[in-house]
Amino acid sequence: MSVDAARTAAYDIVRQVSEDGAYVNLVIPRVLREHQLSGRDAAFVTELVSGAVRLRGTYDAIIDTLASHGIERIDPPVLDALRLGAHQLLSMRVPDHAAVTTTVDLVRRHVGHKPVGFTNAILRRIGRRALGAWLDEVTTGLDEDDALAIRYSHPRWIVRELREALPDPAQLVDLLAADNAAPKVTLVARPGLCEPDELPGVAGKLSPYARILEGGGMPGDIPAVRDGRAGVQDEGSQLVAITSAAAPIEGRDERWLDLCAGPGGKSALWAALAAGRGARVVANEVQRHRADLVRQAVRALDNVEVTVHDGRHGPWEPGSFDRVLVDAPCTGLGALRRRPESRWRRTTADLDDLVALQGQLLARAIELTRPGGVVAYATCSPVVAETRAVVDAALQEHAGLDLESMQQWWPHTDGTDAMFLALLRRRE
Ligand SMILES: C[S@@+](CC[C@H](N)C(=O)[O-])C[C@H]1O[C@@H](n2cnc3c(N)ncnc32)[C@H](O)[C@@H]1O
């Protein structure tokens, strides 16, 4: 059997992800174009690549028990092929002989003859059992965190962080499972620019502006999305913008600052809400190319000024904003379902660096907010060190600051990314 274009494309993508640090969601559309794949083939490639990358932790544990010298000794191009084969055998409805033969042919063509026998043997053995039986075997005798890490394909440190963040640790399994299910595409109809029923899909569950594309689809083909009156935005992200815009403020409410705006989803919804109340938004972003994305996101609005500064040092007057949003750079562990590779790239060292930056950005936001004004601190991570701990430290350090509310949305209960939002008010 010769290898079809879809599997060749899938192999090309996983190699770019593991060798060049590419992002699955960015590489897939480019490689699909290069290989001229669409429709069912494109859906097959997307499912195969996303699944093989996301469930790598599970498949590697199985491959490790079967490889006599252990997984570390397997050449990376062969290991990537084995992961693709394992996903087809254990999680997709691909007949075993097709999964094995096409994967072996991929290895023969892209790596050479030498590992062909090894690849064939490993895949045949994987195909002899169903996923559940393999999971029971490779988790026997492990402690709970190691077993969950393999069963739900999350690094062990992330399992621990998520357990600590949950209100009830009994929900951990549901959360880990939700991280492994690709979310539906959600649109936002920016108020004042677009009505939700102008968009395809069904109404969202939490945001009045949301539409959910049940069967997937190409948002870029929707006219309102093309002209910036609507966009693609998770409901959790919409709720952060809506809730931080709705917090009541006594007196003037005209100057809003989004301190960390790139790529601009929240800025655009915030600015649409601000426009309805005669307020203006400064949307700031430290990276120039991400500031360009913000300009693109807010192109249908005329009440936004996009600036490019390090939010800690931008040239704004203290106390000059009525409302400041800090959607802080974070580990993104609340959006794992969206980014198949991200759980394997993040480390605890990232966490330490980010927590320091988050505290500095929040401190600056507090300084820039006028007495009586509102500071909204948000992350797309539920990790305690990035959420409650940052807010608690700010409350300790800044006299004259009140905590109004803290909210955490979750994939397994709300169907959103795990977004955190704290609303703080500077005392008059
Ligand atoms: C979580 S993202 C913001 C997402 C955005 N609010 C949205 O909804 O589209 C955090 C952003 O902060 C930016 N950032 C990182 N360090 C920063 C700094 N020191 N000052 C301002 N922005 C920063 C990152 O480049 C990134 O674009």
GROMACS .gro file of N, CA, C and O and ligand atoms in nm, residues 233 237 258-267 284-287 290 309-312 327-330 357 361 380, ligand 1:
model
  139
  233GLN      N    1  -1.405   3.371   1.921
  233GLN     CA    2  -1.368   3.395   2.061
  233GLN      C    3  -1.440   3.298   2.153
  233GLN      O    4  -1.564   3.289   2.151
  237SER      N    5  -1.354   3.377   2.731
  237SER     CA    6  -1.288   3.503   2.700
  237SER      C    7  -1.391   3.615   2.684
  237SER      O    8  -1.370   3.728   2.730
  258ASP      N    9  -0.659   4.844   2.810
  258ASP     CA   10  -0.633   4.699   2.804
  258ASP      C   11  -0.481   4.686   2.795
  258ASP      O   12  -0.422   4.714   2.692
  259LEU      N   13  -0.419   4.647   2.907
  259LEU     CA   14  -0.273   4.658   2.919
  259LEU      C   15  -0.198   4.553   2.837
  259LEU      O   16  -0.085   4.576   2.795
  260CYS      N   17  -0.257   4.435   2.819
  260CYS     CA   18  -0.191   4.323   2.749
  260CYS      C   19  -0.289   4.274   2.642
  260CYS      O   20  -0.357   4.174   2.660
  261ALA      N   21  -0.295   4.342   2.530
  261ALA     CA   22  -0.411   4.328   2.441
  261ALA      C   23  -0.397   4.222   2.332
  261ALA      O   24  -0.498   4.176   2.279
  262GLY      N   25  -0.273   4.185   2.294
  262GLY     CA   26  -0.257   4.098   2.178
  262GLY      C   27  -0.312   3.958   2.203
  262GLY      O   28  -0.297   3.907   2.314
  263PRO      N   29  -0.376   3.898   2.106
  263PRO     CA   30  -0.405   3.943   1.969
  263PRO      C   31  -0.532   4.026   1.954
  263PRO      O   32  -0.567   4.061   1.842
  264GLY      N   33  -0.602   4.058   2.063
  264GLY     CA   34  -0.705   4.162   2.051
  264GLY      C   35  -0.849   4.116   2.064
  264GLY      O   36  -0.940   4.198   2.050
  265GLY      N   37  -0.873   3.989   2.095
  265GLY     CA   38  -1.012   3.942   2.106
  265GLY      C   39  -1.088   4.018   2.215
  265GLY      O   40  -1.199   4.067   2.192
  266LYS      N   41  -1.027   4.028   2.333
  266LYS     CA   42  -1.099   4.097   2.441
  266LYS      C   43  -1.107   4.246   2.414
  266LYS      O   44  -1.207   4.310   2.442
  267SER      N   45  -0.999   4.304   2.358
  267SER     CA   46  -1.003   4.448   2.325
  267SER      C   47  -1.122   4.478   2.236
  267SER      O   48  -1.191   4.579   2.255
  284ASN      N   49  -0.306   4.815   2.456
  284ASN     CA   50  -0.160   4.813   2.454
  284ASN      C   51  -0.107   4.670   2.443
  284ASN      O   52  -0.164   4.577   2.501
  285GLU      N   53   0.003   4.656   2.372
  285GLU     CA   54   0.065   4.524   2.357
  285GLU      C   55   0.215   4.545   2.340
  285GLU      O   56   0.258   4.635   2.270
  286VAL      N   57   0.295   4.457   2.405
  286VAL     CA   58   0.440   4.477   2.402
  286VAL      C   59   0.503   4.434   2.270
  286VAL      O   60   0.601   4.492   2.225
  287GLN      N   61   0.444   4.332   2.206
  287GLN     CA   62   0.507   4.282   2.082
  287GLN      C   63   0.442   4.348   1.960
  287GLN      O   64   0.320   4.343   1.944
  290ARG      N   65   0.211   4.142   1.745
  290ARG     CA   66   0.082   4.114   1.810
  290ARG      C   67  -0.003   4.240   1.816
  290ARG      O   68  -0.126   4.234   1.811
  309HIS      N   69   0.390   4.915   2.400
  309HIS     CA   70   0.479   4.942   2.513
  309HIS      C   71   0.487   4.819   2.601
  309HIS      O   72   0.394   4.738   2.603
  310ASP      N   73   0.596   4.808   2.677
  310ASP     CA   74   0.597   4.716   2.790
  310ASP      C   75   0.497   4.774   2.891
  310ASP      O   76   0.515   4.889   2.935
  311GLY      N   77   0.395   4.698   2.923
  311GLY     CA   78   0.289   4.749   3.009
  311GLY      C   79   0.340   4.800   3.143
  311GLY      O   80   0.275   4.882   3.208
  312ARG      N   81   0.457   4.752   3.185
  312ARG     CA   82   0.511   4.795   3.315
  312ARG      C   83   0.566   4.935   3.309
  312ARG      O   84   0.582   5.001   3.410
  327ASP      N   85  -0.504   4.124   3.110
  327ASP     CA   86  -0.522   3.985   3.068
  327ASP      C   87  -0.380   3.930   3.054
  327ASP      O   88  -0.321   3.932   2.946
  328ALA      N   89  -0.326   3.884   3.165
  328ALA     CA   90  -0.181   3.868   3.179
  328ALA      C   91  -0.125   3.753   3.095
  328ALA      O   92  -0.192   3.652   3.076
  329PRO      N   93   0.001   3.770   3.048
  329PRO     CA   94   0.069   3.654   2.989
  329PRO      C   95   0.075   3.544   3.094
  329PRO      O   96   0.106   3.571   3.211
  330CYS      N   97   0.042   3.420   3.055
  330CYS     CA   98   0.032   3.312   3.155
  330CYS      C   99   0.069   3.180   3.090
  330CYS      O  100   0.097   3.174   2.971
  357LEU      N  101   0.620   3.844   3.643
  357LEU     CA  102   0.570   3.944   3.545
  357LEU      C  103   0.424   3.980   3.574
  357LEU      O  104   0.384   4.097   3.567
  361LEU      N  105   0.277   4.356   3.631
  361LEU     CA  106   0.175   4.416   3.544
  361LEU      C  107   0.052   4.457   3.625
  361LEU      O  108  -0.006   4.564   3.603
  380CYS      N  109  -0.576   3.297   3.129
  380CYS     CA  110  -0.636   3.175   3.072
  380CYS      C  111  -0.561   3.056   3.132
  380CYS      O  112  -0.523   2.962   3.063
  429LIG     C1  113  -0.304   3.630   2.742
  429LIG     S1  114  -0.244   3.730   2.617
  429LIG     C2  115  -0.372   3.851   2.599
  429LIG     C3  116  -0.487   3.803   2.517
  429LIG     C4  117  -0.577   3.916   2.470
  429LIG     N1  118  -0.625   3.995   2.583
  429LIG     C5  119  -0.695   3.868   2.389
  429LIG     O1  120  -0.804   3.849   2.445
  429LIG     O2  121  -0.680   3.851   2.268
  429LIG     C6  122  -0.117   3.822   2.694
  429LIG     C7  123  -0.049   3.922   2.603
  429LIG     O3  124   0.039   4.000   2.685
  429LIG     C8  125   0.150   4.034   2.609
  429LIG     N2  126   0.257   4.075   2.701
  429LIG     C9  127   0.356   4.001   2.755
  429LIG     N3  128   0.434   4.078   2.834
  429LIG    C10  129   0.382   4.203   2.830
  429LIG    C11  130   0.420   4.326   2.888
  429LIG     N4  131   0.527   4.336   2.968
  429LIG     N5  132   0.346   4.434   2.860
  429LIG    C12  133   0.237   4.427   2.779
  429LIG     N6  134   0.197   4.313   2.720
  429LIG    C13  135   0.269   4.202   2.746
  429LIG    C14  136   0.179   3.910   2.528
  429LIG     O4  137   0.259   3.940   2.415
  429LIG    C15  138   0.038   3.863   2.494
  429LIG     O5  139   0.000   3.915   2.369
   0.00000   0.00000   0.00000
